[in-house]
Amino acid sequence: MSLKDHLAAIRAKSKPSATSADIMRRTRSELAASGQAATVPTVGEVAPSFTLPNVYGDPVSSERILAKGPLVLHFFRGGW
């Protein structure tokens, strides 16, 4: 199977059903109408301080990391 065919098969499998697509469209419209999108930080904007658990469940603050050097945030949309 060529890469092109393989990618086409992946795209076909990941295409949402008509019901799912309708839910996503409605949700996107509701989000836009709510005004919440206007509060989302933009590229280059300073993020607020936060604390999250590390892999061991221990709290780690962004301020503690920033005291040592730069901090990069990566938002990963997972599919579990």
PDB file as gemmi writes it, atoms N, CA and C in Angstrom:
CRYST1    1.000    1.000    1.000  90.00  90.00  90.00 P 1                      
ATOM      1  N   MET A   1       0.854  -1.179   0.000  1.00  0.00           N  
ATOM      2  CA  MET A   1       0.000   0.000   0.000  1.00  0.00           C  
ATOM      3  C   MET A   1       0.898   1.239   0.000  1.00  0.00           C  
ATOM      4  N   SER A   2       0.589   2.180  -0.862  1.00  0.00           N  
ATOM      5  CA  SER A   2       1.383   3.410  -0.928  1.00  0.00           C  
ATOM      6  C   SER A   2       1.051   4.310   0.261  1.00  0.00           C  
ATOM      7  N   LEU A   3       1.932   5.260   0.520  1.00  0.00           N  
ATOM      8  CA  LEU A   3       1.690   6.215   1.604  1.00  0.00           C  
ATOM      9  C   LEU A   3       0.399   6.985   1.349  1.00  0.00           C  
ATOM     10  N   LYS A   4       0.183   7.359   0.093  1.00  0.00           N  
ATOM     11  CA  LYS A   4      -1.029   8.106  -0.262  1.00  0.00           C  
ATOM     12  C   LYS A   4      -2.282   7.296   0.084  1.00  0.00           C  
ATOM     13  N   ASP A   5      -2.265   6.004  -0.269  1.00  0.00           N  
ATOM     14  CA  ASP A   5      -3.409   5.141   0.032  1.00  0.00           C  
ATOM     15  C   ASP A   5      -3.581   4.952   1.538  1.00  0.00           C  
ATOM     16  N   HIS A   6      -2.460   4.795   2.219  1.00  0.00           N  
ATOM     17  CA  HIS A   6      -2.493   4.614   3.672  1.00  0.00           C  
ATOM     18  C   HIS A   6      -3.099   5.844   4.356  1.00  0.00           C  
ATOM     19  N   LEU A   7      -2.666   7.033   3.942  1.00  0.00           N  
ATOM     20  CA  LEU A   7      -3.204   8.267   4.525  1.00  0.00           C  
ATOM     21  C   LEU A   7      -4.686   8.439   4.199  1.00  0.00           C  
ATOM     22  N   ALA A   8      -5.081   8.065   2.989  1.00  0.00           N  
ATOM     23  CA  ALA A   8      -6.497   8.158   2.613  1.00  0.00           C  
ATOM     24  C   ALA A   8      -7.339   7.234   3.490  1.00  0.00           C  
ATOM     25  N   ALA A   9      -6.815   6.041   3.786  1.00  0.00           N  
ATOM     26  CA  ALA A   9      -7.536   5.100   4.647  1.00  0.00           C  
ATOM     27  C   ALA A   9      -7.671   5.651   6.065  1.00  0.00           C  
ATOM     28  N   ILE A  10      -6.610   6.268   6.565  1.00  0.00           N  
ATOM     29  CA  ILE A  10      -6.657   6.869   7.907  1.00  0.00           C  
ATOM     30  C   ILE A  10      -7.690   7.985   7.942  1.00  0.00           C  
ATOM     31  N   ARG A  11      -7.689   8.842   6.912  1.00  0.00           N  
ATOM     32  CA  ARG A  11      -8.660   9.940   6.851  1.00  0.00           C  
ATOM     33  C   ARG A  11     -10.093   9.406   6.826  1.00  0.00           C  
ATOM     34  N   ALA A  12     -10.310   8.356   6.050  1.00  0.00           N  
ATOM     35  CA  ALA A  12     -11.658   7.788   5.939  1.00  0.00           C  
ATOM     36  C   ALA A  12     -12.127   7.234   7.284  1.00  0.00           C  
ATOM     37  N   LYS A  13     -11.223   6.588   8.023  1.00  0.00           N  
ATOM     38  CA  LYS A  13     -11.583   6.024   9.327  1.00  0.00           C  
ATOM     39  C   LYS A  13     -11.845   7.104  10.367  1.00  0.00           C  
ATOM     40  N   SER A  14     -11.157   8.232  10.251  1.00  0.00           N  
ATOM     41  CA  SER A  14     -11.276   9.269  11.278  1.00  0.00           C  
ATOM     42  C   SER A  14     -12.378  10.282  10.980  1.00  0.00           C  
ATOM     43  N   LYS A  15     -13.058  10.129   9.860  1.00  0.00           N  
ATOM     44  CA  LYS A  15     -14.138  11.057   9.516  1.00  0.00           C  
ATOM     45  C   LYS A  15     -15.295  10.860  10.496  1.00  0.00           C  
ATOM     46  N   PRO A  16     -15.757  11.960  11.129  1.00  0.00           N  
ATOM     47  CA  PRO A  16     -16.845  11.821  12.105  1.00  0.00           C  
ATOM     48  C   PRO A  16     -18.169  11.461  11.427  1.00  0.00           C  
ATOM     49  N   SER A  17     -19.025  10.805  12.180  1.00  0.00           N  
ATOM     50  CA  SER A  17     -20.360  10.482  11.670  1.00  0.00           C  
ATOM     51  C   SER A  17     -21.140  11.786  11.500  1.00  0.00           C  
ATOM     52  N   ALA A  18     -22.252  11.706  10.789  1.00  0.00           N  
ATOM     53  CA  ALA A  18     -23.079  12.903  10.583  1.00  0.00           C  
ATOM     54  C   ALA A  18     -23.558  13.453  11.921  1.00  0.00           C  
ATOM     55  N   THR A  19     -23.914  12.565  12.846  1.00  0.00           N  
ATOM     56  CA  THR A  19     -24.369  12.991  14.175  1.00  0.00           C  
ATOM     57  C   THR A  19     -23.254  13.709  14.925  1.00  0.00           C  
ATOM     58  N   SER A  20     -22.058  13.119  14.918  1.00  0.00           N  
ATOM     59  CA  SER A  20     -20.919  13.744  15.603  1.00  0.00           C  
ATOM     60  C   SER A  20     -20.573  15.087  14.975  1.00  0.00           C  
ATOM     61  N   ALA A  21     -20.586  15.150  13.652  1.00  0.00           N  
ATOM     62  CA  ALA A  21     -20.270  16.402  12.963  1.00  0.00           C  
ATOM     63  C   ALA A  21     -21.278  17.485  13.331  1.00  0.00           C  
ATOM     64  N   ASP A  22     -22.560  17.112  13.435  1.00  0.00           N  
ATOM     65  CA  ASP A  22     -23.599  18.072  13.814  1.00  0.00           C  
ATOM     66  C   ASP A  22     -23.385  18.569  15.243  1.00  0.00           C  
ATOM     67  N   ILE A  23     -23.041  17.659  16.156  1.00  0.00           N  
ATOM     68  CA  ILE A  23     -22.771  18.047  17.548  1.00  0.00           C  
ATOM     69  C   ILE A  23     -21.590  19.009  17.602  1.00  0.00           C  
ATOM     70  N   MET A  24     -20.532  18.708  16.846  1.00  0.00           N  
ATOM     71  CA  MET A  24     -19.354  19.589  16.840  1.00  0.00           C  
ATOM     72  C   MET A  24     -19.690  20.969  16.282  1.00  0.00           C  
ATOM     73  N   ARG A  25     -20.496  21.016  15.216  1.00  0.00           N  
ATOM     74  CA  ARG A  25     -20.900  22.313  14.642  1.00  0.00           C  
ATOM     75  C   ARG A  25     -21.705  23.128  15.652  1.00  0.00           C  
ATOM     76  N   ARG A  26     -22.684  22.469  16.298  1.00  0.00           N  
ATOM     77  CA  ARG A  26     -23.512  23.164  17.296  1.00  0.00           C  
ATOM     78  C   ARG A  26     -22.668  23.665  18.457  1.00  0.00           C  
ATOM     79  N   THR A  27     -21.769  22.815  18.943  1.00  0.00           N  
ATOM     80  CA  THR A  27     -20.924  23.189  20.077  1.00  0.00           C  
ATOM     81  C   THR A  27     -20.018  24.354  19.720  1.00  0.00           C  
ATOM     82  N   ARG A  28     -19.459  24.327  18.513  1.00  0.00           N  
ATOM     83  CA  ARG A  28     -18.606  25.427  18.053  1.00  0.00           C  
ATOM     84  C   ARG A  28     -19.404  26.730  17.996  1.00  0.00           C  
ATOM     85  N   SER A  29     -20.634  26.656  17.498  1.00  0.00           N  
ATOM     86  CA  SER A  29     -21.490  27.848  17.428  1.00  0.00           C  
ATOM     87  C   SER A  29     -21.832  28.370  18.820  1.00  0.00           C  
ATOM     88  N   GLU A  30     -22.140  27.451  19.742  1.00  0.00           N  
ATOM     89  CA  GLU A  30     -22.456  27.857  21.114  1.00  0.00           C  
ATOM     90  C   GLU A  30     -21.247  28.508  21.784  1.00  0.00           C  
ATOM     91  N   LEU A  31     -20.072  27.954  21.549  1.00  0.00           N  
ATOM     92  CA  LEU A  31     -18.857  28.526  22.124  1.00  0.00           C  
ATOM     93  C   LEU A  31     -18.615  29.931  21.577  1.00  0.00           C  
ATOM     94  N   ALA A  32     -18.772  30.098  20.271  1.00  0.00           N  
ATOM     95  CA  ALA A  32     -18.578  31.418  19.667  1.00  0.00           C  
ATOM     96  C   ALA A  32     -19.582  32.423  20.229  1.00  0.00           C  
ATOM     97  N   ALA A  33     -20.827  32.002  20.399  1.00  0.00           N  
ATOM     98  CA  ALA A  33     -21.870  32.897  20.914  1.00  0.00           C  
ATOM     99  C   ALA A  33     -21.657  33.245  22.383  1.00  0.00           C  
ATOM    100  N   SER A  34     -20.989  32.369  23.138  1.00  0.00           N  
ATOM    101  CA  SER A  34     -20.796  32.598  24.575  1.00  0.00           C  
ATOM    102  C   SER A  34     -19.776  33.696  24.873  1.00  0.00           C  
ATOM    103  N   GLY A  35     -18.898  33.971  23.917  1.00  0.00           N  
ATOM    104  CA  GLY A  35     -17.862  34.976  24.146  1.00  0.00           C  
ATOM    105  C   GLY A  35     -16.637  34.434  24.874  1.00  0.00           C  
ATOM    106  N   GLN A  36     -16.660  33.158  25.257  1.00  0.00           N  
ATOM    107  CA  GLN A  36     -15.530  32.572  25.981  1.00  0.00           C  
ATOM    108  C   GLN A  36     -14.252  32.559  25.150  1.00  0.00           C  
ATOM    109  N   ALA A  37     -14.388  32.422  23.851  1.00  0.00           N  
ATOM    110  CA  ALA A  37     -13.205  32.359  22.989  1.00  0.00           C  
ATOM    111  C   ALA A  37     -12.379  33.638  23.084  1.00  0.00           C  
ATOM    112  N   ALA A  38     -13.019  34.752  23.400  1.00  0.00           N  
ATOM    113  CA  ALA A  38     -12.301  36.027  23.506  1.00  0.00           C  
ATOM    114  C   ALA A  38     -11.372  36.060  24.713  1.00  0.00           C  
ATOM    115  N   THR A  39     -11.569  35.156  25.676  1.00  0.00           N  
ATOM    116  CA  THR A  39     -10.734  35.146  26.882  1.00  0.00           C  
ATOM    117  C   THR A  39      -9.537  34.201  26.769  1.00  0.00           C  
ATOM    118  N   VAL A  40      -9.434  33.489  25.657  1.00  0.00           N  
ATOM    119  CA  VAL A  40      -8.344  32.530  25.463  1.00  0.00           C  
ATOM    120  C   VAL A  40      -7.039  33.281  25.213  1.00  0.00           C  
ATOM    121  N   PRO A  41      -5.953  32.882  25.899  1.00  0.00           N  
ATOM    122  CA  PRO A  41      -4.662  33.546  25.662  1.00  0.00           C  
ATOM    123  C   PRO A  41      -4.232  33.394  24.199  1.00  0.00           C  
ATOM    124  N   THR A  42      -3.542  34.387  23.702  1.00  0.00           N  
ATOM    125  CA  THR A  42      -3.057  34.354  22.329  1.00  0.00           C  
ATOM    126  C   THR A  42      -1.567  34.026  22.309  1.00  0.00           C  
ATOM    127  N   VAL A  43      -1.051  33.756  21.138  1.00  0.00           N  
ATOM    128  CA  VAL A  43       0.363  33.423  20.975  1.00  0.00           C  
ATOM    129  C   VAL A  43       1.223  34.553  21.526  1.00  0.00           C  
ATOM    130  N   GLY A  44       2.186  34.197  22.368  1.00  0.00           N  
ATOM    131  CA  GLY A  44       3.102  35.177  22.939  1.00  0.00           C  
ATOM    132  C   GLY A  44       2.619  35.818  24.222  1.00  0.00           C  
ATOM    133  N   GLU A  45       1.346  35.629  24.559  1.00  0.00           N  
ATOM    134  CA  GLU A  45       0.804  36.206  25.793  1.00  0.00           C  
ATOM    135  C   GLU A  45       1.338  35.432  26.999  1.00  0.00           C  
ATOM    136  N   VAL A  46       1.574  36.132  28.091  1.00  0.00           N  
ATOM    137  CA  VAL A  46       2.068  35.488  29.308  1.00  0.00           C  
ATOM    138  C   VAL A  46       0.924  34.702  29.952  1.00  0.00           C  
ATOM    139  N   ALA A  47       1.184  33.434  30.235  1.00  0.00           N  
ATOM    140  CA  ALA A  47       0.168  32.576  30.857  1.00  0.00           C  
ATOM    141  C   ALA A  47       0.078  32.878  32.348  1.00  0.00           C  
ATOM    142  N   PRO A  48      -1.097  32.719  32.941  1.00  0.00           N  
ATOM    143  CA  PRO A  48      -1.214  32.904  34.389  1.00  0.00           C  
ATOM    144  C   PRO A  48      -0.455  31.792  35.121  1.00  0.00           C  
ATOM    145  N   SER A  49      -0.071  32.057  36.355  1.00  0.00           N  
ATOM    146  CA  SER A  49       0.600  31.039  37.166  1.00  0.00           C  
ATOM    147  C   SER A  49      -0.346  29.867  37.394  1.00  0.00           C  
ATOM    148  N   PHE A  50       0.214  28.672  37.464  1.00  0.00           N  
ATOM    149  CA  PHE A  50      -0.603  27.484  37.689  1.00  0.00           C  
ATOM    150  C   PHE A  50       0.223  26.417  38.395  1.00  0.00           C  
ATOM    151  N   THR A  51      -0.467  25.459  38.976  1.00  0.00           N  
ATOM    152  CA  THR A  51       0.168  24.300  39.605  1.00  0.00           C  
ATOM    153  C   THR A  51      -0.523  23.052  39.080  1.00  0.00           C  
ATOM    154  N   LEU A  52       0.285  22.095  38.627  1.00  0.00           N  
ATOM    155  CA  LEU A  52      -0.230  20.834  38.106  1.00  0.00           C  
ATOM    156  C   LEU A  52       0.552  19.677  38.713  1.00  0.00           C  
ATOM    157  N   PRO A  53      -0.041  18.488  38.743  1.00  0.00           N  
ATOM    158  CA  PRO A  53       0.703  17.341  39.267  1.00  0.00           C  
ATOM    159  C   PRO A  53       1.717  16.826  38.242  1.00  0.00           C  
ATOM    160  N   ASN A  54       2.874  16.370  38.744  1.00  0.00           N  
ATOM    161  CA  ASN A  54       3.844  15.736  37.856  1.00  0.00           C  
ATOM    162  C   ASN A  54       3.468  14.263  37.692  1.00  0.00           C  
ATOM    163  N   VAL A  55       4.319  13.474  37.050  1.00  0.00           N  
ATOM    164  CA  VAL A  55       3.992  12.071  36.795  1.00  0.00           C  
ATOM    165  C   VAL A  55       3.833  11.255  38.072  1.00  0.00           C  
ATOM    166  N   TYR A  56       4.351  11.757  39.187  1.00  0.00           N  
ATOM    167  CA  TYR A  56       4.238  11.068  40.470  1.00  0.00           C  
ATOM    168  C   TYR A  56       3.066  11.581  41.304  1.00  0.00           C  
ATOM    169  N   GLY A  57       2.343  12.569  40.777  1.00  0.00           N  
ATOM    170  CA  GLY A  57       1.217  13.138  41.497  1.00  0.00           C  
ATOM    171  C   GLY A  57       1.584  14.290  42.412  1.00  0.00           C  
ATOM    172  N   ASP A  58       2.864  14.669  42.432  1.00  0.00           N  
ATOM    173  CA  ASP A  58       3.307  15.778  43.279  1.00  0.00           C  
ATOM    174  C   ASP A  58       3.048  17.107  42.575  1.00  0.00           C  
ATOM    175  N   PRO A  59       2.570  18.124  43.304  1.00  0.00           N  
ATOM    176  CA  PRO A  59       2.301  19.420  42.679  1.00  0.00           C  
ATOM    177  C   PRO A  59       3.588  20.131  42.253  1.00  0.00           C  
ATOM    178  N   VAL A  60       3.539  20.703  41.065  1.00  0.00           N  
ATOM    179  CA  VAL A  60       4.665  21.484  40.543  1.00  0.00           C  
ATOM    180  C   VAL A  60       4.093  22.803  40.034  1.00  0.00           C  
ATOM    181  N   SER A  61       4.652  23.914  40.494  1.00  0.00           N  
ATOM    182  CA  SER A  61       4.133  25.221  40.085  1.00  0.00           C  
ATOM    183  C   SER A  61       4.921  25.766  38.899  1.00  0.00           C  
ATOM    184  N   SER A  62       4.216  26.504  38.070  1.00  0.00           N  
ATOM    185  CA  SER A  62       4.875  27.137  36.924  1.00  0.00           C  
ATOM    186  C   SER A  62       5.915  28.145  37.405  1.00  0.00           C  
ATOM    187  N   GLU A  63       5.650  28.796  38.519  1.00  0.00           N  
ATOM    188  CA  GLU A  63       6.603  29.782  39.044  1.00  0.00           C  
ATOM    189  C   GLU A  63       7.924  29.123  39.431  1.00  0.00           C  
ATOM    190  N   ARG A  64       7.842  27.917  40.001  1.00  0.00           N  
ATOM    191  CA  ARG A  64       9.061  27.196  40.382  1.00  0.00           C  
ATOM    192  C   ARG A  64       9.894  26.840  39.144  1.00  0.00           C  
ATOM    193  N   ILE A  65       9.226  26.413  38.093  1.00  0.00           N  
ATOM    194  CA  ILE A  65       9.933  26.072  36.856  1.00  0.00           C  
ATOM    195  C   ILE A  65      10.524  27.324  36.224  1.00  0.00           C  
ATOM    196  N   LEU A  66       9.747  28.406  36.186  1.00  0.00           N  
ATOM    197  CA  LEU A  66      10.226  29.655  35.580  1.00  0.00           C  
ATOM    198  C   LEU A  66      11.414  30.242  36.329  1.00  0.00           C  
ATOM    199  N   ALA A  67      11.535  29.950  37.617  1.00  0.00           N  
ATOM    200  CA  ALA A  67      12.678  30.437  38.390  1.00  0.00           C  
ATOM    201  C   ALA A  67      13.978  29.794  37.908  1.00  0.00           C  
ATOM    202  N   LYS A  68      13.853  28.616  37.282  1.00  0.00           N  
ATOM    203  CA  LYS A  68      15.030  27.901  36.781  1.00  0.00           C  
ATOM    204  C   LYS A  68      15.331  28.218  35.316  1.00  0.00           C  
ATOM    205  N   GLY A  69      14.336  28.710  34.582  1.00  0.00           N  
ATOM    206  CA  GLY A  69      14.528  29.004  33.159  1.00  0.00           C  
ATOM    207  C   GLY A  69      13.200  29.033  32.435  1.00  0.00           C  
ATOM    208  N   PRO A  70      13.235  29.018  31.103  1.00  0.00           N  
ATOM    209  CA  PRO A  70      12.004  29.102  30.306  1.00  0.00           C  
ATOM    210  C   PRO A  70      11.082  27.897  30.515  1.00  0.00           C  
ATOM    211  N   LEU A  71       9.820  28.130  30.300  1.00  0.00           N  
ATOM    212  CA  LEU A  71       8.797  27.093  30.409  1.00  0.00           C  
ATOM    213  C   LEU A  71       8.034  27.057  29.091  1.00  0.00           C  
ATOM    214  N   VAL A  72       7.905  25.880  28.522  1.00  0.00           N  
ATOM    215  CA  VAL A  72       7.155  25.706  27.279  1.00  0.00           C  
ATOM    216  C   VAL A  72       5.889  24.918  27.594  1.00  0.00           C  
ATOM    217  N   LEU A  73       4.756  25.448  27.183  1.00  0.00           N  
ATOM    218  CA  LEU A  73       3.480  24.748  27.357  1.00  0.00           C  
ATOM    219  C   LEU A  73       3.117  24.078  26.043  1.00  0.00           C  
ATOM    220  N   HIS A  74       2.766  22.828  26.116  1.00  0.00           N  
ATOM    221  CA  HIS A  74       2.355  22.083  24.927  1.00  0.00           C  
ATOM    222  C   HIS A  74       0.990  21.484  25.219  1.00  0.00           C  
ATOM    223  N   PHE A  75       0.008  21.875  24.448  1.00  0.00           N  
ATOM    224  CA  PHE A  75      -1.342  21.350  24.629  1.00  0.00           C  
ATOM    225  C   PHE A  75      -1.535  20.212  23.643  1.00  0.00           C  
ATOM    226  N   PHE A  76      -1.737  19.022  24.163  1.00  0.00           N  
ATOM    227  CA  PHE A  76      -1.854  17.829  23.338  1.00  0.00           C  
ATOM    228  C   PHE A  76      -3.285  17.342  23.358  1.00  0.00           C  
ATOM    229  N   ARG A  77      -3.849  17.233  22.186  1.00  0.00           N  
ATOM    230  CA  ARG A  77      -5.208  16.707  22.077  1.00  0.00           C  
ATOM    231  C   ARG A  77      -5.094  15.199  21.921  1.00  0.00           C  
ATOM    232  N   GLY A  78      -5.337  14.500  22.994  1.00  0.00           N  
ATOM    233  CA  GLY A  78      -5.167  13.052  22.975  1.00  0.00           C  
ATOM    234  C   GLY A  78      -6.419  12.326  22.532  1.00  0.00           C  
ATOM    235  N   GLY A  79      -6.224  11.100  22.169  1.00  0.00           N  
ATOM    236  CA  GLY A  79      -7.330  10.233  21.812  1.00  0.00           C  
ATOM    237  C   GLY A  79      -7.124   8.894  22.485  1.00  0.00           C  
ATOM    238  N   TRP A  80      -7.700   8.766  23.678  1.00  0.00           N  
ATOM    239  CA  TRP A  80      -7.469   7.527  24.418  1.00  0.00           C  
ATOM    240  C   TRP A  80      -8.642   6.615  24.313  1.00  0.00           C  
TER     241      TRP A  80                                                      
END                                                                             
